[in-house]
């Protein structure tokens, strides 16, 4: 579990937790990433890239901290997708794909609404 809103004041965390199924316990982890953003409204999945590297992909959501002006964007192919927040997603190991459904999208500078969109992201093809 990565990030999210942690209290009613709107504070957002960068915490990373792993759940051990064998003993039903949560354990905090310290990531080795150079930059780590506090994000909310996103989803994240551990996936294996084509070269065998295991990575965490963070999809959509938003971050209240923009001070660094530095972003890393994965170069993908396929249809252009407008990101949002509050969606659901699931990783299918058999197809090595992430399916993302619903959530909120911006339809103007200050208006958001729920959508019924369904996207498929093929991890190994970057599309």
XYZ file of N, CA and C in Angstrom:
381
model
N 0.856 -1.146 0.000
C 0.000 0.000 0.000
C 0.909 1.217 0.000
N 0.641 2.150 -0.914
C 1.516 3.312 -1.063
C 0.715 4.603 -1.009
N 1.145 5.520 -0.144
C 0.563 6.857 -0.084
C -0.877 6.876 0.371
N -1.525 8.016 0.111
C -2.927 8.199 0.452
C -3.126 9.265 1.508
N -4.388 9.666 1.666
C -4.752 10.662 2.670
C -4.839 9.968 4.018
N -4.194 10.559 5.042
C -4.104 9.858 6.323
C -4.962 10.448 7.427
N -5.546 11.622 7.228
C -6.411 12.175 8.268
C -7.382 13.176 7.668
N -8.305 13.663 8.502
C -9.356 14.563 8.027
C -8.847 15.948 7.632
N -7.604 16.293 7.971
C -7.057 17.599 7.593
C -6.536 17.596 6.163
N -6.495 16.444 5.526
C -6.038 16.361 4.142
C -4.569 16.032 3.994
N -3.874 15.729 5.101
C -2.465 15.352 4.999
C -2.319 14.082 4.167
N -1.303 14.084 3.300
C -1.055 12.963 2.400
C 0.311 12.376 2.731
N 0.418 11.058 2.685
C 1.633 10.376 3.108
C 2.423 9.782 1.940
N 3.693 9.540 2.191
C 4.554 8.810 1.249
C 4.835 7.398 1.761
N 4.134 6.976 2.803
C 4.407 5.674 3.411
C 4.174 4.526 2.425
N 4.994 3.493 2.572
C 4.878 2.275 1.774
C 4.794 1.100 2.743
N 3.735 0.302 2.624
C 3.513 -0.837 3.509
C 3.340 -2.104 2.680
N 3.764 -3.231 3.240
C 3.556 -4.528 2.601
C 2.771 -5.413 3.573
N 1.841 -6.193 3.027
C 1.041 -7.108 3.831
C 1.558 -8.521 3.619
N 1.921 -9.186 4.722
C 2.391 -10.573 4.666
C 1.193 -11.501 4.867
N 0.847 -12.217 3.813
C -0.313 -13.096 3.862
C -0.109 -14.221 4.867
N 1.112 -14.728 4.974
C 1.381 -15.891 5.833
C 1.050 -15.642 7.300
N 1.323 -14.433 7.804
C 1.039 -14.173 9.228
C 0.080 -13.002 9.431
N -0.566 -12.549 8.356
C -1.576 -11.483 8.419
C -1.064 -10.230 9.116
N 0.106 -9.772 8.713
C 0.671 -8.574 9.350
C 1.115 -7.546 8.308
N 1.020 -6.264 8.694
C 1.491 -5.151 7.868
C 2.861 -4.719 8.358
N 3.781 -4.452 7.418
C 5.138 -4.023 7.764
C 5.489 -2.803 6.906
N 5.996 -1.720 7.534
C 6.395 -0.551 6.735
C 7.717 -0.810 6.015
N 7.860 -0.268 4.799
C 9.091 -0.383 4.021
C 9.658 1.008 3.759
N 10.958 1.081 3.539
C 11.612 2.340 3.179
C 12.098 2.201 1.741
N 11.423 2.872 0.786
C 11.832 2.737 -0.612
C 13.179 3.377 -0.885
N 13.855 2.906 -1.935
C 15.161 3.439 -2.302
C 15.060 4.484 -3.413
N 13.848 4.914 -3.745
C 13.654 5.886 -4.827
C 14.273 7.228 -4.467
N 14.845 7.909 -5.485
C 15.441 9.226 -5.262
C 14.374 10.245 -4.908
N 13.280 10.237 -5.650
C 12.172 11.138 -5.375
C 10.945 10.300 -5.104
N 10.250 10.659 -4.059
C 9.052 9.934 -3.685
C 7.981 10.955 -3.357
N 6.843 10.894 -4.036
C 5.786 11.874 -3.852
C 4.685 11.335 -2.958
N 4.128 12.223 -2.164
C 2.931 11.890 -1.406
C 1.768 11.985 -2.389
N 1.102 10.880 -2.645
C 0.028 10.857 -3.634
C -1.269 10.359 -3.011
N -2.373 10.752 -3.645
C -3.700 10.347 -3.190
C -4.577 10.134 -4.424
N -5.551 9.242 -4.324
C -6.465 9.000 -5.424
C -5.884 8.143 -6.531
N -4.776 7.510 -6.294
C -4.046 6.720 -7.282
C -4.274 5.228 -7.039
N -3.642 4.412 -7.865
C -3.493 2.992 -7.565
C -2.060 2.617 -7.913
N -1.565 1.564 -7.293
C -0.177 1.142 -7.514
C -0.128 -0.381 -7.580
N 0.735 -0.882 -8.458
C 0.876 -2.324 -8.633
C 2.339 -2.692 -8.792
N 2.744 -3.793 -8.182
C 4.061 -4.375 -8.424
C 3.947 -5.217 -9.683
N 4.807 -4.924 -10.666
C 4.770 -5.632 -11.942
C 6.189 -6.015 -12.345
N 6.300 -6.936 -13.285
C 7.600 -7.338 -13.818
C 7.713 -6.842 -15.251
N 8.763 -6.062 -15.517
C 8.993 -5.544 -16.858
C 9.561 -6.631 -17.758
N 9.658 -6.347 -19.039
C 10.130 -7.331 -20.012
C 11.535 -7.829 -19.702
N 12.380 -6.954 -19.110
C 13.750 -7.366 -18.781
C 13.842 -8.116 -17.456
N 12.687 -8.385 -16.817
C 12.656 -9.124 -15.562
C 12.728 -8.258 -14.321
N 12.856 -6.946 -14.487
C 12.930 -6.027 -13.354
C 11.557 -5.859 -12.720
N 11.491 -5.994 -11.398
C 10.249 -5.756 -10.668
C 10.181 -4.280 -10.287
N 9.075 -3.614 -10.637
C 8.891 -2.198 -10.328
C 7.478 -1.961 -9.816
N 7.289 -0.830 -9.150
C 5.954 -0.421 -8.745
C 5.493 0.668 -9.706
N 4.376 0.421 -10.396
C 3.777 1.423 -11.265
C 2.684 2.140 -10.490
N 2.755 3.463 -10.447
C 1.734 4.283 -9.798
C 0.895 4.902 -10.903
N -0.408 4.658 -10.866
C -1.307 5.120 -11.915
C -2.186 6.262 -11.430
N -2.192 7.334 -12.206
C -3.082 8.469 -12.021
C -2.978 9.058 -10.618
N -4.091 9.525 -10.053
C -4.067 10.202 -8.766
C -3.538 11.615 -8.892
N -3.233 12.211 -7.758
C -2.653 13.548 -7.761
C -1.773 13.721 -6.545
N -0.932 14.743 -6.596
C 0.060 15.005 -5.562
C -0.047 16.458 -5.140
N -0.163 16.749 -3.846
C -0.264 18.139 -3.404
C 1.069 18.876 -3.406
N 2.168 18.204 -3.740
C 3.494 18.825 -3.713
C 4.045 18.942 -5.128
N 4.182 20.181 -5.599
C 4.713 20.401 -6.942
C 5.985 21.231 -6.914
N 6.592 21.412 -5.780
C 7.705 22.344 -5.612
C 8.965 21.947 -6.366
N 9.179 20.677 -6.629
C 10.433 20.269 -7.267
C 10.426 20.483 -8.774
N 9.235 20.628 -9.361
C 9.100 20.780 -10.814
C 9.802 19.664 -11.583
N 9.894 18.490 -11.006
C 10.528 17.350 -11.656
C 9.530 16.199 -11.721
N 9.334 15.667 -12.911
C 8.424 14.553 -13.090
C 9.100 13.489 -13.934
N 8.828 12.249 -13.647
C 9.302 11.147 -14.483
C 8.090 10.545 -15.169
N 8.109 10.510 -16.487
C 6.985 9.986 -17.246
C 7.465 8.797 -18.061
N 6.778 7.692 -17.899
C 7.092 6.490 -18.651
C 6.682 6.696 -20.104
N 7.576 6.447 -21.027
C 7.264 6.572 -22.452
C 6.411 5.376 -22.867
N 5.165 5.645 -23.197
C 4.230 4.585 -23.554
C 3.790 4.729 -25.006
N 3.073 3.715 -25.481
C 2.498 3.728 -26.825
C 1.004 3.488 -26.692
N 0.298 3.637 -27.806
C -1.128 3.360 -27.809
C -1.948 4.617 -27.634
N -3.188 4.448 -27.232
C -4.128 5.560 -27.096
C -3.695 6.520 -25.994
N -3.981 7.804 -26.193
C -3.742 8.795 -25.142
C -4.851 8.671 -24.109
N -4.473 8.686 -22.848
C -5.427 8.506 -21.761
C -5.373 9.716 -20.851
N -6.537 10.252 -20.511
C -6.599 11.347 -19.551
C -6.655 10.735 -18.157
N -5.675 11.061 -17.339
C -5.626 10.532 -15.980
C -6.722 11.112 -15.113
N -6.929 10.508 -13.989
C -7.925 10.968 -13.039
C -7.533 10.514 -11.651
N -8.513 10.437 -10.772
C -8.241 9.944 -9.426
C -9.474 9.226 -8.903
N -9.271 8.398 -7.886
C -10.371 7.685 -7.261
C -10.853 6.474 -8.050
N -10.061 5.970 -8.976
C -10.415 4.818 -9.803
C -10.094 3.512 -9.072
N -10.429 2.413 -9.700
C -10.023 1.084 -9.236
C -9.162 0.458 -10.316
N -8.200 -0.348 -9.903
C -7.397 -1.058 -10.900
C -6.969 -2.404 -10.343
N -6.669 -3.307 -11.271
C -6.236 -4.648 -10.895
C -5.164 -5.092 -11.884
N -4.180 -5.826 -11.375
C -3.104 -6.363 -12.212
C -3.386 -7.830 -12.483
N -3.412 -8.214 -13.762
C -3.615 -9.599 -14.168
C -2.273 -10.188 -14.594
N -1.744 -11.116 -13.796
C -0.433 -11.714 -14.086
C -0.427 -12.511 -15.384
N -1.541 -13.150 -15.725
C -1.586 -13.979 -16.937
C -1.374 -13.157 -18.204
N -1.988 -11.983 -18.265
C -1.833 -11.131 -19.450
C -0.784 -10.047 -19.233
N -0.250 -9.954 -18.015
C 0.707 -8.913 -17.632
C 0.141 -7.536 -17.967
N -1.131 -7.345 -17.606
C -1.836 -6.103 -17.906
C -2.499 -5.552 -16.655
N -2.649 -4.231 -16.627
C -3.378 -3.560 -15.561
C -4.677 -3.031 -16.155
N -5.799 -3.355 -15.516
C -7.105 -2.857 -15.927
C -7.521 -1.768 -14.944
N -7.885 -0.607 -15.471
C -8.269 0.541 -14.646
C -9.687 0.946 -15.008
N -10.531 1.149 -13.977
C -11.937 1.478 -14.220
C -12.397 2.655 -13.373
N -13.192 3.526 -14.000
C -13.908 4.578 -13.290
C -13.041 5.671 -12.712
N -13.542 6.278 -11.650
C -12.865 7.381 -10.993
C -13.386 8.724 -11.470
N -12.706 9.772 -11.052
C -13.063 11.136 -11.428
C -12.113 11.648 -12.494
N -12.645 12.447 -13.436
C -11.840 13.096 -14.470
C -12.201 14.567 -14.533
N -11.226 15.375 -14.926
C -11.474 16.801 -15.127
C -12.117 17.001 -16.493
N -13.202 17.766 -16.516
C -13.856 18.086 -17.781
C -13.738 19.566 -18.100
N -13.229 20.325 -17.161
C -12.857 21.726 -17.366
C -11.865 22.056 -16.264
N -11.431 23.299 -16.195
C -10.406 23.681 -15.216
C -10.842 23.436 -13.781
N -12.135 23.513 -13.490
C -12.575 23.360 -12.100
C -13.755 22.409 -11.937
N -14.017 21.544 -12.912
C -15.136 20.612 -12.807
C -14.666 19.183 -13.038
N -15.020 18.321 -12.101
C -14.720 16.895 -12.189
C -16.026 16.128 -12.138
N -16.044 14.949 -12.742
C -17.209 14.077 -12.600
C -16.769 12.621 -12.732
N -17.621 11.742 -12.231
C -17.340 10.309 -12.303
C -17.405 9.820 -13.745
N -16.558 8.839 -14.054
C -16.575 8.237 -15.382
C -16.789 6.733 -15.266
N -17.101 6.128 -16.377
C -17.278 4.683 -16.451
C -16.258 4.086 -17.425
N -15.127 4.787 -17.602
C -14.095 4.354 -18.539
C -13.378 3.105 -18.029
N -12.983 2.246 -18.959
C -12.194 1.056 -18.650
C -10.975 1.056 -19.563
N -9.775 0.998 -18.966
C -8.531 0.999 -19.721
C -7.747 -0.272 -19.432
N -6.980 -0.699 -20.425
C -6.060 -1.821 -20.257
C -4.664 -1.313 -20.576
N -3.720 -1.515 -19.646
C -2.326 -1.140 -19.864
C -1.495 -2.413 -19.906
N -0.844 -2.672 -21.044
C -0.010 -3.858 -21.203
C 1.405 -3.518 -20.742
N 1.793 -4.033 -19.588
C 3.042 -3.657 -18.931
C 4.252 -3.893 -19.825
N 4.367 -5.040 -20.431
C 5.571 -5.357 -21.220
C 5.627 -4.628 -22.555
N 4.485 -4.154 -23.040
C 4.456 -3.431 -24.318
C 4.436 -1.918 -24.116
N 4.334 -1.461 -22.870
C 4.235 -0.029 -22.555
C 3.077 0.629 -23.295
N 1.936 -0.068 -23.401
C 0.774 0.546 -24.046
C -0.517 0.029 -23.445
